[in-house]
XYZ file of C-alpha atoms in Angstrom:
326
model
C 138.862 71.583 94.693
C 135.426 70.647 93.326
C 133.314 73.534 92.145
C 130.804 74.767 89.580
C 132.980 75.943 86.678
C 132.392 78.138 83.617
C 134.867 77.237 80.885
C 133.474 79.533 78.171
C 131.505 82.761 78.212
C 128.912 82.632 76.753
C 128.633 79.090 78.016
C 127.172 76.791 80.666
C 128.392 75.574 84.021
C 129.763 72.128 84.791
C 130.614 70.577 88.108
C 134.219 69.442 88.182
C 137.692 69.879 89.610
C 139.792 73.035 89.423
C 142.906 74.153 91.235
C 142.528 75.514 94.758
C 142.478 79.347 94.926
C 145.866 80.553 96.200
C 146.335 82.188 99.578
C 148.419 85.354 99.366
C 150.209 86.851 102.395
C 147.235 89.075 103.184
C 144.488 86.620 102.240
C 142.014 84.405 104.083
C 140.794 81.233 102.435
C 137.245 80.185 103.403
C 135.470 76.834 103.093
C 131.863 77.853 102.279
C 129.017 76.432 104.317
C 126.449 78.357 102.245
C 126.571 80.563 99.169
C 123.843 82.550 97.445
C 122.836 83.271 93.884
C 122.754 86.654 92.168
C 121.895 87.667 88.639
C 125.652 87.793 88.062
C 125.531 83.972 88.037
C 123.429 84.238 84.886
C 125.093 87.250 83.295
C 128.553 85.728 83.145
C 127.144 82.753 81.207
C 126.014 85.247 78.556
C 129.312 87.125 78.328
C 127.868 90.215 80.010
C 130.416 90.546 81.565
C 132.908 87.969 80.356
C 135.012 86.813 83.324
C 138.546 85.486 83.220
C 138.217 81.807 82.453
C 137.880 79.280 83.914
C 135.519 80.955 86.351
C 133.882 79.853 89.586
C 130.657 81.820 90.294
C 129.060 82.844 93.537
C 129.121 86.409 94.899
C 127.777 85.657 98.375
C 129.627 83.375 100.785
C 129.480 82.408 104.453
C 131.695 79.724 105.886
C 134.659 78.633 107.961
C 138.245 79.881 107.653
C 140.378 77.111 106.148
C 143.773 78.891 106.118
C 145.297 82.352 106.407
C 148.187 84.144 104.734
C 151.518 84.762 106.442
C 150.760 88.462 107.064
C 147.257 87.974 108.468
C 146.516 88.690 112.119
C 143.207 88.208 113.861
C 141.871 85.234 111.885
C 142.529 81.535 112.439
C 141.384 78.270 110.854
C 137.956 77.390 112.204
C 136.668 80.943 112.563
C 133.120 81.398 111.221
C 132.929 84.296 108.801
C 130.897 86.154 106.205
C 132.585 87.436 103.073
C 132.213 91.031 101.909
C 131.942 90.631 98.106
C 133.184 94.164 97.321
C 136.983 94.063 97.017
C 138.610 97.471 96.634
C 142.351 98.234 96.413
C 143.632 99.262 99.814
C 145.101 102.517 98.465
C 141.646 103.567 97.246
C 140.100 102.606 100.581
C 142.623 104.851 102.357
C 142.123 107.725 99.889
C 138.365 107.559 99.310
C 136.807 105.570 102.179
C 133.343 104.289 101.345
C 133.552 105.847 97.907
C 136.384 103.462 96.940
C 133.951 101.444 94.730
C 133.715 104.520 92.434
C 137.370 104.184 91.498
C 139.275 101.732 89.253
C 140.182 98.368 90.672
C 136.844 97.343 92.209
C 136.477 93.580 92.035
C 133.360 91.626 92.945
C 133.628 88.110 94.298
C 131.999 85.846 91.708
C 132.656 88.310 88.845
C 136.249 89.495 88.523
C 137.289 87.037 91.259
C 136.417 83.377 91.825
C 133.304 83.017 93.877
C 131.868 80.682 96.464
C 130.000 77.956 94.574
C 132.815 75.524 95.276
C 134.842 74.041 98.112
C 137.112 77.060 98.729
C 137.246 80.817 98.104
C 140.089 83.218 98.840
C 139.725 86.933 99.619
C 141.791 89.687 101.305
C 141.562 89.476 105.069
C 139.799 92.873 105.142
C 136.925 91.202 103.260
C 135.847 88.820 105.995
C 133.854 89.629 109.113
C 132.780 87.442 112.008
C 129.531 85.575 111.461
C 126.793 87.511 113.287
C 125.808 85.698 116.454
C 122.557 83.750 116.179
C 122.151 84.215 112.417
C 121.825 80.990 110.448
C 124.180 80.055 107.660
C 121.587 80.537 104.885
C 120.777 84.057 106.096
C 124.490 84.856 106.427
C 125.003 83.902 102.792
C 121.896 85.802 101.728
C 122.621 89.284 103.041
C 126.123 90.488 101.864
C 125.791 91.678 98.290
C 122.079 92.537 98.272
C 122.042 94.321 101.609
C 125.272 96.191 100.883
C 123.912 97.340 97.512
C 120.587 98.400 99.002
C 122.176 100.188 101.935
C 124.468 102.246 99.701
C 121.576 103.083 97.360
C 119.464 104.422 100.201
C 122.428 106.269 101.725
C 123.274 107.937 98.433
C 119.595 108.827 97.981
C 119.705 110.471 101.447
C 116.560 108.651 102.622
C 115.336 110.034 105.918
C 112.821 108.885 108.515
C 109.299 109.919 107.577
C 109.966 110.034 103.828
C 108.262 107.855 101.271
C 110.218 105.390 99.133
C 108.966 103.341 96.164
C 110.808 100.091 95.378
C 110.277 99.060 91.775
C 110.111 95.339 91.057
C 109.911 93.745 94.473
C 111.078 90.142 94.886
C 114.813 90.045 94.187
C 117.508 90.164 96.840
C 118.320 93.883 96.493
C 114.683 94.993 96.453
C 113.807 92.906 99.503
C 116.887 94.209 101.325
C 115.886 97.757 100.391
C 112.422 97.145 101.883
C 113.922 95.963 105.168
C 116.516 98.716 105.403
C 114.110 101.515 104.429
C 111.669 100.394 107.142
C 114.538 100.239 109.610
C 115.402 103.856 108.720
C 111.821 104.933 109.468
C 110.575 105.471 105.894
C 107.195 104.516 104.537
C 107.662 101.932 101.780
C 105.632 101.205 98.661
C 106.446 98.507 96.104
C 105.574 97.408 92.597
C 105.446 93.961 91.004
C 104.003 92.174 87.997
C 102.955 89.397 90.425
C 100.076 90.240 92.806
C 101.234 87.479 95.159
C 104.680 89.136 95.495
C 102.955 92.413 96.232
C 100.836 90.755 98.916
C 103.901 89.204 100.539
C 105.717 92.532 100.469
C 102.840 94.119 102.338
C 103.102 91.313 104.889
C 106.835 92.201 105.178
C 105.979 95.809 106.000
C 105.219 97.719 102.788
C 102.271 100.113 103.062
C 100.928 99.171 99.621
C 101.819 97.282 96.458
C 100.981 98.315 92.883
C 101.007 96.382 89.646
C 104.068 97.201 87.530
C 101.971 97.685 84.356
C 99.470 100.139 85.885
C 99.703 103.754 87.047
C 101.189 104.074 90.540
C 99.013 106.301 92.756
C 101.820 107.551 94.954
C 104.468 110.277 94.878
C 107.666 109.670 96.820
C 110.883 111.415 97.803
C 112.925 108.368 96.722
C 112.445 105.703 94.054
C 114.666 102.610 94.020
C 115.140 101.379 90.442
C 116.812 98.256 89.047
C 114.465 97.349 86.169
C 115.327 100.005 83.573
C 113.456 100.859 80.409
C 110.338 98.794 81.219
C 109.525 100.959 84.237
C 111.659 104.083 83.805
C 108.932 106.581 82.867
C 106.629 105.391 85.668
C 109.537 105.573 88.119
C 110.262 109.208 87.231
C 106.552 109.940 87.392
C 106.393 108.559 90.917
C 108.819 111.228 92.226
C 107.734 114.270 94.117
C 109.301 117.587 92.942
C 112.936 117.453 94.019
C 112.764 113.662 94.370
C 115.706 111.304 94.014
C 115.741 108.236 91.775
C 118.571 105.844 92.614
C 119.443 103.032 90.211
C 121.727 100.001 90.510
C 120.832 98.008 87.410
C 118.654 97.480 84.374
C 117.216 93.975 84.147
C 114.966 94.985 81.219
C 117.771 96.621 79.249
C 120.685 99.053 79.417
C 119.273 102.192 77.705
C 116.613 104.643 78.876
C 115.435 108.045 77.645
C 115.173 111.099 79.902
C 112.770 113.957 79.263
C 115.057 116.877 80.059
C 112.359 119.547 80.675
C 110.685 117.196 83.165
C 114.055 116.531 84.790
C 114.995 120.174 85.328
C 111.525 121.685 85.910
C 110.771 119.073 88.573
C 114.390 119.270 89.799
C 114.761 115.510 90.012
C 118.022 113.776 90.856
C 119.114 110.554 89.109
C 121.746 108.758 91.172
C 123.806 105.760 90.180
C 125.009 103.288 92.810
C 126.879 100.012 92.922
C 128.171 97.760 95.699
C 129.516 99.625 98.769
C 132.495 100.488 100.950
C 133.980 98.672 103.913
C 132.426 101.067 106.394
C 129.025 100.544 104.768
C 129.440 96.788 104.953
C 130.280 97.090 108.653
C 127.069 99.059 109.112
C 125.065 96.377 107.282
C 126.546 93.713 109.540
C 125.567 95.823 112.564
C 122.007 96.028 111.289
C 121.931 92.244 110.794
C 123.179 91.782 114.343
C 120.313 94.027 115.504
C 117.748 91.798 113.737
C 117.394 93.243 110.219
C 115.055 91.049 108.204
C 116.885 88.848 105.681
C 114.658 87.347 103.004
C 115.669 83.786 102.051
C 113.491 82.477 99.268
C 114.574 78.829 98.940
C 117.605 76.683 99.706
C 119.122 74.076 97.367
C 121.956 71.636 97.732
C 125.137 72.757 95.988
C 124.643 69.841 93.614
C 121.273 71.320 92.550
C 122.791 74.586 91.309
C 121.203 74.204 87.825
C 117.739 74.023 89.416
C 118.531 77.050 91.561
C 119.600 78.931 88.419
C 116.271 77.997 86.762
C 114.389 79.498 89.697
C 116.479 82.669 89.535
C 115.925 83.044 85.801
C 112.165 82.507 86.174
C 111.919 85.511 88.446
C 109.732 83.530 90.856
C 111.922 84.178 93.918
C 110.986 86.354 96.858
C 114.380 87.038 98.402
C 117.656 85.212 98.012
C 118.228 81.719 96.652
C 120.850 79.903 98.732
C 123.052 76.860 98.135
C 123.892 74.631 101.074
C 127.336 73.047 100.859
């Protein structure tokens, strides 16, 4: 198949030919119609992490079933599907349910497994769901990883209707998904951004207010959603009410933060880590999409324009997900 390929890590992508991904007995092979970018597309080119090479990127995929394994029931060539990018061993799914991603063996499409920026992608049959009716291909490619990540973060943070939530660094896929899901849950949402225009657009999307990332934030919330890291960490903790919960899924400004222990225990804060999500959580996300959950698509590019799409992602200019049309 033709695909965007990473031959070395650190390295750069090239468009070329690589062998078709195999179809195991329990697998479904999908021909992508659209795929979406994530920061993982950039990280693997820097060796953080270093994938098995050669590597095909692309965590988010929506497309048409091309073939199915011999043990697969319920799917046939021609079915329109969305791929769940969180692949957990079936024994951990049985034993731990939606907490399976906490245990060894988690693979992410586009990281430990070949992704969707090519002509074909193969995943276990349990990792495909029917394309939500009436949802366009670009939106179907835009929601899986970001919305799953955001949904699990808010679930683990126990966000309830009527509470306040602050989303730090609005604009990326996860933060925009968190805005949509938090509003759906009945929370009041505040956001931060270095870019006043992004803040304005977030308010248009339903946030009550937007604050500059480099200024004091005049709000105290039950939940803070963090993915920036050291650049905003102290302000994020300072934005919590006593007993508040800070949930974090990444650190785009670096991997190491400091925690003031007296502040942590006197204020009785909780710091909660979260990554990806379980199969039940993905099913809930799909249900929300079917009910009309907002999906933020920033811009679409042709698959051949992947380098330009990567440039936009790296610039941080996006407001939502960047999608490739195949």
